Amino acid sequence: MLGSGKGSNFMAIADAVAAGRLAAEIAVVVSDVPTAGILDHARARGLRAVHLPPGRFRSKLDEESEPRLIQLLTEARIDWVVLAGFMRILKGEFLRHFEQRVVNIHPSLLPSFPGLEAWKQALAYGVKQTGCTVHLVDQGIDTGPIVAQEAVPVLGDDTPESLHARIQVAEQRVYPAALHQLLSGRVRIEGRRTFPV
Ligand code: GRF
């Protein structure tokens, strides 16, 4: 699992694994941010937690850190890469290496509001419904095949914080469930579309 933030999705996924609702093992948790909550939570659960210095760019890994990440994950013999608030764009070499095996959660109903702070975009646009999307990662930004979505209402008195909090509750429900389907081979991918098997 890769993350840069507080790790609420990590917690929900780790809880689902512990409860037997998600047939998976979390081999390693990696963050580009040394103080990220996701690393503390992983360590508190006895999982391997690694800080990966991202190098000289702000929004992606540089030409040294990307191969280092590929090597680390390969040595950890992972089958899937689960992004949980990882704030660096992964592309090229990394995605070719783990093709169709990188999953992300995005805090909007894609294809609406890709990119950063999607809940703020939704609030500013004035939509009445937004939500979250579990999708496979392709070479675009938040453009890969959609695996699962859950809608949440936007309320009249919402602030960015209250809306994001409501979306995160949905994320913590939908992500472990979608991962269970995906990792146990119950999702067939055909072009952009995915189907239950
Ligand atoms: C989530 O809102 C997720 O949709 C986005 O980043 C946030 C991560 O939060 N990609 P957390 O670190 O899992 O709490």
PDB file of N, CA and C in Angstrom, residues 79-128:
ATOM      1  N   ASP A  79       1.562  -8.667  -5.267  1.00  0.00           N
ATOM      2  CA  ASP A  79       0.750  -8.932  -6.455  1.00  0.00           C
ATOM      3  C   ASP A  79       0.025  -7.668  -6.907  1.00  0.00           C
ATOM      4  N   TRP A  80      -0.365  -6.819  -5.957  1.00  0.00           N
ATOM      5  CA  TRP A  80      -1.143  -5.620  -6.260  1.00  0.00           C
ATOM      6  C   TRP A  80      -0.529  -4.412  -5.555  1.00  0.00           C
ATOM      7  N   VAL A  81      -0.685  -3.267  -6.176  1.00  0.00           N
ATOM      8  CA  VAL A  81      -0.284  -2.001  -5.561  1.00  0.00           C
ATOM      9  C   VAL A  81      -1.575  -1.241  -5.251  1.00  0.00           C
ATOM     10  N   VAL A  82      -1.803  -0.974  -3.968  1.00  0.00           N
ATOM     11  CA  VAL A  82      -3.030  -0.287  -3.545  1.00  0.00           C
ATOM     12  C   VAL A  82      -2.663   1.127  -3.105  1.00  0.00           C
ATOM     13  N   LEU A  83      -3.157   2.103  -3.852  1.00  0.00           N
ATOM     14  CA  LEU A  83      -2.890   3.496  -3.519  1.00  0.00           C
ATOM     15  C   LEU A  83      -3.963   3.991  -2.560  1.00  0.00           C
ATOM     16  N   ALA A  84      -3.513   4.582  -1.460  1.00  0.00           N
ATOM     17  CA  ALA A  84      -4.464   5.108  -0.474  1.00  0.00           C
ATOM     18  C   ALA A  84      -3.987   6.508  -0.095  1.00  0.00           C
ATOM     19  N   GLY A  85      -4.340   7.455  -0.956  1.00  0.00           N
ATOM     20  CA  GLY A  85      -3.909   8.827  -0.705  1.00  0.00           C
ATOM     21  C   GLY A  85      -2.443   9.055  -1.025  1.00  0.00           C
ATOM     22  N   PHE A  86      -1.934   8.366  -2.041  1.00  0.00           N
ATOM     23  CA  PHE A  86      -0.543   8.574  -2.457  1.00  0.00           C
ATOM     24  C   PHE A  86      -0.518   9.780  -3.400  1.00  0.00           C
ATOM     25  N   MET A  87       0.202  10.818  -3.021  1.00  0.00           N
ATOM     26  CA  MET A  87       0.094  12.104  -3.713  1.00  0.00           C
ATOM     27  C   MET A  87       1.118  12.291  -4.833  1.00  0.00           C
ATOM     28  N   ARG A  88       1.686  11.229  -5.324  1.00  0.00           N
ATOM     29  CA  ARG A  88       2.633  11.319  -6.443  1.00  0.00           C
ATOM     30  C   ARG A  88       2.043  10.585  -7.637  1.00  0.00           C
ATOM     31  N   ILE A  89       2.149  11.180  -8.791  1.00  0.00           N
ATOM     32  CA  ILE A  89       1.655  10.546 -10.017  1.00  0.00           C
ATOM     33  C   ILE A  89       2.621   9.429 -10.397  1.00  0.00           C
ATOM     34  N   LEU A  90       2.057   8.245 -10.627  1.00  0.00           N
ATOM     35  CA  LEU A  90       2.867   7.104 -11.063  1.00  0.00           C
ATOM     36  C   LEU A  90       2.654   6.933 -12.553  1.00  0.00           C
ATOM     37  N   LYS A  91       3.707   6.727 -13.286  1.00  0.00           N
ATOM     38  CA  LYS A  91       3.486   6.530 -14.709  1.00  0.00           C
ATOM     39  C   LYS A  91       4.517   5.619 -15.327  1.00  0.00           C
ATOM     40  N   GLY A  92       4.649   5.753 -16.667  1.00  0.00           N
ATOM     41  CA  GLY A  92       5.651   5.053 -17.461  1.00  0.00           C
ATOM     42  C   GLY A  92       6.068   3.713 -16.923  1.00  0.00           C
ATOM     43  N   GLU A  93       7.318   3.669 -16.539  1.00  0.00           N
ATOM     44  CA  GLU A  93       7.969   2.430 -16.142  1.00  0.00           C
ATOM     45  C   GLU A  93       7.205   1.711 -15.018  1.00  0.00           C
ATOM     46  N   PHE A  94       6.793   2.464 -14.014  1.00  0.00           N
ATOM     47  CA  PHE A  94       6.115   1.846 -12.867  1.00  0.00           C
ATOM     48  C   PHE A  94       4.838   1.129 -13.320  1.00  0.00           C
ATOM     49  N   LEU A  95       4.036   1.808 -14.125  1.00  0.00           N
ATOM     50  CA  LEU A  95       2.755   1.225 -14.537  1.00  0.00           C
ATOM     51  C   LEU A  95       2.947   0.063 -15.509  1.00  0.00           C
ATOM     52  N   ARG A  96       3.990   0.137 -16.336  1.00  0.00           N
ATOM     53  CA  ARG A  96       4.279  -1.009 -17.217  1.00  0.00           C
ATOM     54  C   ARG A  96       4.662  -2.225 -16.378  1.00  0.00           C
ATOM     55  N   HIS A  97       5.409  -1.967 -15.321  1.00  0.00           N
ATOM     56  CA  HIS A  97       5.870  -3.057 -14.461  1.00  0.00           C
ATOM     57  C   HIS A  97       4.707  -3.751 -13.754  1.00  0.00           C
ATOM     58  N   PHE A  98       3.742  -2.963 -13.270  1.00  0.00           N
ATOM     59  CA  PHE A  98       2.608  -3.526 -12.509  1.00  0.00           C
ATOM     60  C   PHE A  98       1.314  -3.318 -13.291  1.00  0.00           C
ATOM     61  N   GLU A  99       1.357  -3.599 -14.580  1.00  0.00           N
ATOM     62  CA  GLU A  99       0.228  -3.289 -15.465  1.00  0.00           C
ATOM     63  C   GLU A  99      -1.072  -3.935 -14.991  1.00  0.00           C
ATOM     64  N   GLN A 100      -2.134  -3.129 -14.925  1.00  0.00           N
ATOM     65  CA  GLN A 100      -3.472  -3.578 -14.494  1.00  0.00           C
ATOM     66  C   GLN A 100      -3.489  -4.086 -13.060  1.00  0.00           C
ATOM     67  N   ARG A 101      -2.451  -3.749 -12.290  1.00  0.00           N
ATOM     68  CA  ARG A 101      -2.394  -4.226 -10.904  1.00  0.00           C
ATOM     69  C   ARG A 101      -2.201  -3.079  -9.926  1.00  0.00           C
ATOM     70  N   VAL A 102      -2.464  -1.863 -10.382  1.00  0.00           N
ATOM     71  CA  VAL A 102      -2.383  -0.692  -9.510  1.00  0.00           C
ATOM     72  C   VAL A 102      -3.799  -0.130  -9.362  1.00  0.00           C
ATOM     73  N   VAL A 103      -4.249  -0.021  -8.111  1.00  0.00           N
ATOM     74  CA  VAL A 103      -5.629   0.413  -7.824  1.00  0.00           C
ATOM     75  C   VAL A 103      -5.578   1.711  -7.023  1.00  0.00           C
ATOM     76  N   ASN A 104      -6.558   2.570  -7.275  1.00  0.00           N
ATOM     77  CA  ASN A 104      -6.593   3.853  -6.560  1.00  0.00           C
ATOM     78  C   ASN A 104      -8.015   4.145  -6.088  1.00  0.00           C
ATOM     79  N   ILE A 105      -8.116   4.997  -5.077  1.00  0.00           N
ATOM     80  CA  ILE A 105      -9.433   5.549  -4.711  1.00  0.00           C
ATOM     81  C   ILE A 105      -9.374   7.052  -4.904  1.00  0.00           C
ATOM     82  N   HIS A 106     -10.403   7.578  -5.544  1.00  0.00           N
ATOM     83  CA  HIS A 106     -10.450   9.018  -5.826  1.00  0.00           C
ATOM     84  C   HIS A 106     -11.721   9.599  -5.203  1.00  0.00           C
ATOM     85  N   PRO A 107     -11.612  10.768  -4.546  1.00  0.00           N
ATOM     86  CA  PRO A 107     -12.766  11.302  -3.817  1.00  0.00           C
ATOM     87  C   PRO A 107     -13.754  12.113  -4.665  1.00  0.00           C
ATOM     88  N   SER A 108     -14.199  11.520  -5.790  1.00  0.00           N
ATOM     89  CA  SER A 108     -15.323  12.077  -6.557  1.00  0.00           C
ATOM     90  C   SER A 108     -15.902  10.957  -7.394  1.00  0.00           C
ATOM     91  N   LEU A 109     -17.042  11.240  -8.027  1.00  0.00           N
ATOM     92  CA  LEU A 109     -17.604  10.289  -8.973  1.00  0.00           C
ATOM     93  C   LEU A 109     -16.955  10.589 -10.322  1.00  0.00           C
ATOM     94  N   LEU A 110     -15.896   9.866 -10.623  1.00  0.00           N
ATOM     95  CA  LEU A 110     -15.201  10.096 -11.903  1.00  0.00           C
ATOM     96  C   LEU A 110     -16.138   9.737 -13.059  1.00  0.00           C
ATOM     97  N   PRO A 111     -16.069  10.386 -14.219  1.00  0.00           N
ATOM     98  CA  PRO A 111     -14.998  11.286 -14.621  1.00  0.00           C
ATOM     99  C   PRO A 111     -15.158  12.740 -14.160  1.00  0.00           C
ATOM    100  N   SER A 112     -16.118  13.023 -13.277  1.00  0.00           N
ATOM    101  CA  SER A 112     -16.185  14.384 -12.741  1.00  0.00           C
ATOM    102  C   SER A 112     -15.041  14.615 -11.757  1.00  0.00           C
ATOM    103  N   PHE A 113     -14.466  15.776 -11.817  1.00  0.00           N
ATOM    104  CA  PHE A 113     -13.500  16.271 -10.833  1.00  0.00           C
ATOM    105  C   PHE A 113     -12.273  15.381 -10.603  1.00  0.00           C
ATOM    106  N   PRO A 114     -11.541  15.072 -11.666  1.00  0.00           N
ATOM    107  CA  PRO A 114     -10.241  14.422 -11.456  1.00  0.00           C
ATOM    108  C   PRO A 114      -9.267  15.423 -10.842  1.00  0.00           C
ATOM    109  N   GLY A 115      -8.128  14.925 -10.392  1.00  0.00           N
ATOM    110  CA  GLY A 115      -7.091  15.826  -9.883  1.00  0.00           C
ATOM    111  C   GLY A 115      -7.238  16.100  -8.396  1.00  0.00           C
ATOM    112  N   LEU A 116      -6.625  17.195  -7.975  1.00  0.00           N
ATOM    113  CA  LEU A 116      -6.487  17.480  -6.542  1.00  0.00           C
ATOM    114  C   LEU A 116      -7.776  18.003  -5.911  1.00  0.00           C
ATOM    115  N   GLU A 117      -7.960  17.706  -4.628  1.00  0.00           N
ATOM    116  CA  GLU A 117      -9.041  18.247  -3.799  1.00  0.00           C
ATOM    117  C   GLU A 117     -10.389  18.212  -4.523  1.00  0.00           C
ATOM    118  N   ALA A 118     -10.745  17.010  -4.938  1.00  0.00           N
ATOM    119  CA  ALA A 118     -11.954  16.829  -5.741  1.00  0.00           C
ATOM    120  C   ALA A 118     -13.215  17.258  -4.991  1.00  0.00           C
ATOM    121  N   TRP A 119     -13.213  17.150  -3.655  1.00  0.00           N
ATOM    122  CA  TRP A 119     -14.389  17.557  -2.880  1.00  0.00           C
ATOM    123  C   TRP A 119     -14.577  19.070  -2.969  1.00  0.00           C
ATOM    124  N   LYS A 120     -13.474  19.823  -3.019  1.00  0.00           N
ATOM    125  CA  LYS A 120     -13.588  21.283  -3.174  1.00  0.00           C
ATOM    126  C   LYS A 120     -14.106  21.627  -4.564  1.00  0.00           C
ATOM    127  N   GLN A 121     -13.638  20.890  -5.561  1.00  0.00           N
ATOM    128  CA  GLN A 121     -14.114  21.109  -6.924  1.00  0.00           C
ATOM    129  C   GLN A 121     -15.622  20.868  -6.996  1.00  0.00           C
ATOM    130  N   ALA A 122     -16.085  19.786  -6.331  1.00  0.00           N
ATOM    131  CA  ALA A 122     -17.516  19.441  -6.374  1.00  0.00           C
ATOM    132  C   ALA A 122     -18.349  20.522  -5.692  1.00  0.00           C
ATOM    133  N   LEU A 123     -17.855  21.002  -4.553  1.00  0.00           N
ATOM    134  CA  LEU A 123     -18.566  22.040  -3.802  1.00  0.00           C
ATOM    135  C   LEU A 123     -18.636  23.334  -4.632  1.00  0.00           C
ATOM    136  N   ALA A 124     -17.526  23.713  -5.225  1.00  0.00           N
ATOM    137  CA  ALA A 124     -17.477  24.947  -6.007  1.00  0.00           C
ATOM    138  C   ALA A 124     -18.374  24.853  -7.244  1.00  0.00           C
ATOM    139  N   TYR A 125     -18.465  23.645  -7.822  1.00  0.00           N
ATOM    140  CA  TYR A 125     -19.281  23.481  -9.034  1.00  0.00           C
ATOM    141  C   TYR A 125     -20.773  23.537  -8.718  1.00  0.00           C
ATOM    142  N   GLY A 126     -21.111  23.104  -7.493  1.00  0.00           N
ATOM    143  CA  GLY A 126     -22.518  23.130  -7.085  1.00  0.00           C
ATOM    144  C   GLY A 126     -23.278  21.849  -7.339  1.00  0.00           C
ATOM    145  N   VAL A 127     -22.571  20.719  -7.538  1.00  0.00           N
ATOM    146  CA  VAL A 127     -23.288  19.449  -7.730  1.00  0.00           C
ATOM    147  C   VAL A 127     -24.013  19.067  -6.440  1.00  0.00           C
ATOM    148  N   LYS A 128     -25.090  18.300  -6.587  1.00  0.00           N
ATOM    149  CA  LYS A 128     -25.873  17.859  -5.420  1.00  0.00           C
ATOM    150  C   LYS A 128     -25.449  16.478  -4.932  1.00  0.00           C
TER     151      LYS A 128
END
